[in-house]
Amino acid sequence: MQRIVIAALSGGLFGAGLLVSGMTDTNKVQGWLDVFGAWDPTLAFVLGGAILPMMVAWHMTTKRAQSLAGTPFPGKPDPRLGHNLVLGSVLFGAGWGLVGLCPGPAIASLSWGGTGGIVFILAMIAGMIVAQPIRLRIDRLAAI
Amino acid sequence: MIETDWIWGLVGGLMIGSAAAIYLLGNGRIMGASGIIGGLVDRSGLSTWAERAAFLAALVVVPALMLPLYSVQVTTNITSNLAIVIIGGVLVGIGTRLANGCTSGHGVCGISRFSLRGIVATVFYLLAGGLTVVLFRHLLGVI
């Protein structure tokens, strides 16, 4: 139960932050990516503002044995990069640029995003389903 | 940019980072939107389905409840071109699962602990996003 309450608190605050910051507005996101147009620097403040509390939180994990819910903290970051990380990030960035939505804001704006917002989420879920066989095929090609 | 936008960006960013901090310190987990959804979609995260469902439900409900606070109509300004919406959505779905993360997981949670994977992912999705906007907006004129 405790884990569910914590997850709801986190999800709610995440959604509120996405709305307040302007990240649910595709014009602001595409405005940030559009370095040759009317460039909008807002996203830099969003990312910078979000990293600060997390730097404190990561530091706090080194002082504690476990989370409030009693689960272990994530292990050290994996130092291996790999082709899937780069290829996946390029594909994600292309989709993000085309529409101006990433997964968090897409879900957060579900109630007012209209048909386009719902279609985007369904397409994203379809992409997540086909990602598994694609990953297997890429790994097989990379092993040759 | 309207002059106050950067302040709201910073305030919203601090809220996003605090949400990620609650998820990490409370549940011991990395707050990545694509991972939380993706674990339900491909069933790899079914053992923590309740936590994921609660996160996603609150992510939808809380901003919806905040809409009356705005004097102007809140809109995503998403393109009406459904072909672009579908292609973009599929790319975001495939890409975030291949890369194991999106803006929240790699960007916010990864960079804040100097994760090389998080930094590399962020560089590549920013570059790809920028190139895509330049290509499709300025050269092809479709977005």
XYZ file of C-alpha atoms in Angstrom:
287
model
C 0.000 0.000 0.000
C 2.800 2.389 0.951
C 4.472 1.870 -2.422
C 1.232 2.676 -4.227
C 0.717 5.911 -2.269
C 4.326 6.996 -2.918
C 3.952 6.182 -6.633
C 0.725 8.217 -6.838
C 2.359 11.176 -5.053
C 5.281 11.026 -7.457
C 3.112 10.635 -10.567
C 0.838 13.493 -9.512
C 3.721 15.865 -8.817
C 5.374 14.816 -12.098
C 2.177 15.628 -14.001
C 1.748 18.964 -12.233
C 5.367 19.851 -13.009
C 4.997 18.917 -16.680
C 1.921 21.150 -17.003
C 3.431 24.081 -15.074
C 6.725 23.927 -16.997
C 5.022 24.020 -20.405
C 6.285 20.584 -21.470
C 2.763 19.468 -22.420
C 2.729 22.212 -25.090
C 4.225 20.807 -28.287
C 4.981 24.356 -29.491
C 7.357 24.907 -26.565
C 9.131 21.575 -27.082
C 9.506 22.041 -30.844
C 10.475 25.669 -30.149
C 13.379 24.400 -28.026
C 14.489 21.931 -30.695
C 14.167 24.557 -33.447
C 17.597 26.131 -33.111
C 17.322 27.799 -36.536
C 13.862 29.255 -35.881
C 12.369 31.231 -32.992
C 14.417 29.354 -30.400
C 12.690 28.871 -27.023
C 15.134 28.169 -24.153
C 12.443 27.146 -21.606
C 13.312 23.436 -21.775
C 16.838 24.106 -20.527
C 15.361 25.586 -17.339
C 13.023 22.607 -16.994
C 15.811 20.054 -17.341
C 18.174 22.059 -15.132
C 15.477 22.519 -12.481
C 14.635 18.816 -12.536
C 18.252 17.671 -12.215
C 18.889 19.694 -9.013
C 16.536 17.796 -6.605
C 17.641 14.511 -8.157
C 21.317 15.261 -7.480
C 20.370 15.684 -3.805
C 18.256 12.501 -3.913
C 21.073 10.403 -5.441
C 23.413 11.723 -2.745
C 20.867 10.737 -0.060
C 20.750 7.174 -1.397
C 24.419 6.798 -0.438
C 23.547 7.599 3.209
C 20.708 5.104 3.512
C 20.581 1.337 3.341
C 17.241 1.149 1.537
C 14.193 3.104 0.356
C 11.251 4.079 2.600
C 9.349 1.092 1.211
C 12.256 -1.174 2.175
C 13.372 -1.892 -1.390
C 17.016 -1.614 -2.481
C 18.171 1.459 -4.391
C 19.164 1.060 -8.059
C 22.691 -0.232 -8.608
C 25.510 1.772 -10.144
C 24.761 2.973 -13.697
C 25.766 0.510 -16.414
C 28.945 1.879 -18.036
C 28.290 0.003 -21.320
C 26.728 2.137 -24.050
C 25.848 -0.222 -26.904
C 24.178 0.253 -30.285
C 20.635 0.006 -28.906
C 21.150 3.035 -26.653
C 22.333 5.196 -29.560
C 19.914 3.895 -32.200
C 16.982 4.013 -29.774
C 17.771 7.570 -28.689
C 18.025 8.722 -32.323
C 14.625 7.167 -33.161
C 13.090 8.600 -29.994
C 14.513 12.059 -30.731
C 13.136 11.967 -34.287
C 9.623 11.136 -33.032
C 9.921 13.737 -30.268
C 10.890 16.374 -32.833
C 8.138 15.405 -35.287
C 5.295 15.730 -32.775
C 6.760 17.556 -29.764
C 5.642 14.988 -27.183
C 7.676 12.533 -25.142
C 6.078 9.739 -23.044
C 5.536 11.683 -19.779
C 3.796 14.760 -21.254
C 1.805 12.543 -23.649
C 0.216 10.727 -20.680
C -0.093 13.894 -18.545
C -2.078 15.681 -21.289
C -4.425 12.731 -21.921
C -7.464 14.564 -20.485
C -7.119 17.593 -22.785
C -4.956 16.309 -25.644
C -7.941 15.396 -27.824
C -7.928 12.815 -30.605
C -4.352 13.606 -31.609
C -3.126 13.001 -28.057
C -4.905 9.639 -27.817
C -3.662 8.546 -31.265
C -0.109 9.471 -30.227
C -0.326 7.342 -27.057
C -1.768 4.348 -28.978
C 0.963 4.655 -31.625
C 3.595 4.884 -28.873
C 2.242 1.711 -27.225
C 2.275 -0.048 -30.614
C 5.906 1.046 -31.015
C 6.742 -0.345 -27.577
C 5.203 -3.697 -28.567
C 7.171 -4.001 -31.824
C 10.366 -2.793 -30.097
C 10.967 -6.250 -28.627
C 11.212 -8.211 -31.928
C 13.183 -5.301 -33.441
C 15.662 -5.451 -30.566
C 16.109 -9.206 -31.043
C 16.773 -8.728 -34.767
C 19.266 -5.900 -34.181
C 21.115 -7.941 -31.568
C 21.301 -10.880 -33.985
C 22.707 -8.622 -36.735
C 25.211 -7.079 -34.328
C 26.434 -10.517 -33.275
C 27.457 -11.428 -36.846
C 9.409 33.408 -25.359
C 7.145 35.283 -22.974
C 9.326 36.718 -20.201
C 7.914 34.621 -17.366
C 8.081 31.312 -19.224
C 11.567 30.494 -17.978
C 10.434 30.951 -14.343
C 7.544 28.526 -14.871
C 9.959 26.194 -16.624
C 12.285 26.280 -13.621
C 9.429 25.849 -11.100
C 7.944 22.990 -13.127
C 11.389 21.448 -13.506
C 11.951 21.525 -9.731
C 8.557 19.794 -9.316
C 9.519 17.120 -11.882
C 12.859 16.537 -10.120
C 11.122 16.366 -6.719
C 8.674 13.795 -8.109
C 11.633 11.702 -9.295
C 13.276 12.114 -5.867
C 10.100 10.851 -4.129
C 10.020 7.801 -6.420
C 13.703 7.061 -5.814
C 13.849 7.620 -2.036
C 10.343 6.243 -1.436
C 10.232 3.183 -3.659
C 13.880 2.762 -4.627
C 13.046 3.111 -8.309
C 14.053 5.333 -11.223
C 11.182 7.537 -12.406
C 11.253 6.961 -16.147
C 7.934 7.496 -17.907
C 8.725 5.183 -20.854
C 9.950 2.447 -18.504
C 6.881 2.676 -16.257
C 4.537 2.403 -19.277
C 6.739 -0.030 -21.209
C 6.976 -2.479 -18.307
C 3.183 -2.800 -18.437
C 3.059 -2.990 -22.246
C 5.643 -5.788 -22.635
C 4.683 -7.365 -19.255
C 8.273 -7.191 -17.982
C 7.113 -5.069 -15.034
C 3.940 -6.910 -14.084
C 5.276 -7.710 -10.595
C 5.088 -3.964 -9.808
C 1.924 -3.290 -11.850
C 0.019 -1.587 -8.986
C 2.798 0.939 -8.379
C 3.023 1.655 -12.122
C -0.764 1.988 -12.496
C -0.979 4.354 -9.486
C 1.821 6.513 -10.930
C 0.153 6.725 -14.358
C -3.338 7.363 -12.939
C -2.077 10.276 -10.828
C -0.057 11.531 -13.818
C -3.340 11.890 -15.755
C -5.662 13.011 -12.935
C -3.599 15.691 -11.155
C -2.928 17.902 -14.228
C -6.589 17.440 -15.243
C -7.682 18.808 -11.856
C -5.331 21.785 -12.280
C -6.859 22.951 -15.569
C -9.474 25.247 -13.904
C -6.575 27.214 -12.350
C -5.707 28.485 -15.821
C -7.574 31.503 -17.164
C -6.670 30.535 -20.716
C -7.553 27.332 -22.546
C -4.754 24.814 -21.971
C -3.815 23.033 -25.198
C -1.078 20.721 -26.417
C -1.069 22.423 -29.849
C -0.480 18.960 -31.324
C -0.449 18.804 -35.133
C -3.733 17.854 -36.812
C -1.774 15.729 -39.309
C -2.549 12.248 -37.957
C 0.048 10.563 -40.181
C 2.767 12.633 -38.474
C 1.243 11.871 -35.057
C 1.252 8.118 -35.732
C 4.796 8.034 -37.178
C 6.069 10.158 -34.274
C 4.314 8.003 -31.687
C 5.660 4.750 -33.126
C 9.201 6.191 -33.252
C 8.950 7.350 -29.622
C 7.672 3.908 -28.573
C 10.371 1.913 -30.399
C 13.162 4.348 -29.555
C 12.519 4.642 -25.827
C 12.312 0.855 -25.407
C 15.492 0.214 -27.442
C 17.329 2.909 -25.479
C 15.713 1.856 -22.178
C 14.679 5.400 -21.330
C 13.374 8.788 -22.394
C 13.638 12.373 -21.209
C 12.734 11.543 -17.600
C 14.735 8.339 -17.125
C 17.895 9.176 -19.105
C 17.618 12.971 -18.948
C 16.487 13.780 -15.403
C 17.445 10.633 -13.468
C 20.547 9.680 -15.491
C 22.319 13.018 -15.889
C 21.774 13.850 -12.184
C 23.994 10.902 -11.218
C 26.457 11.507 -14.060
C 25.461 8.268 -15.793
C 27.360 7.990 -19.083
C 24.408 6.167 -20.681
C 22.030 8.953 -19.597
C 24.306 11.672 -20.954
C 24.947 9.887 -24.283
C 21.231 9.140 -24.742
C 20.335 12.780 -24.048
C 22.926 14.080 -26.530
C 21.589 11.770 -29.260
C 17.875 12.426 -28.730
C 18.463 16.190 -28.576
C 20.539 16.085 -31.785
C 17.981 13.868 -33.550
C 15.109 16.061 -32.347
C 16.831 19.244 -33.496
C 17.715 17.785 -36.901
C 14.166 16.501 -37.334
C 12.629 19.907 -36.645
C 15.089 21.630 -38.993
C 14.465 19.057 -41.742
C 10.695 18.747 -41.478
C 9.918 22.371 -40.577
C 12.431 24.459 -42.520
C 13.372 22.229 -45.460
C 10.208 20.191 -46.076
C 7.699 22.466 -44.335
C 5.454 19.651 -43.077
C 5.462 20.425 -39.320
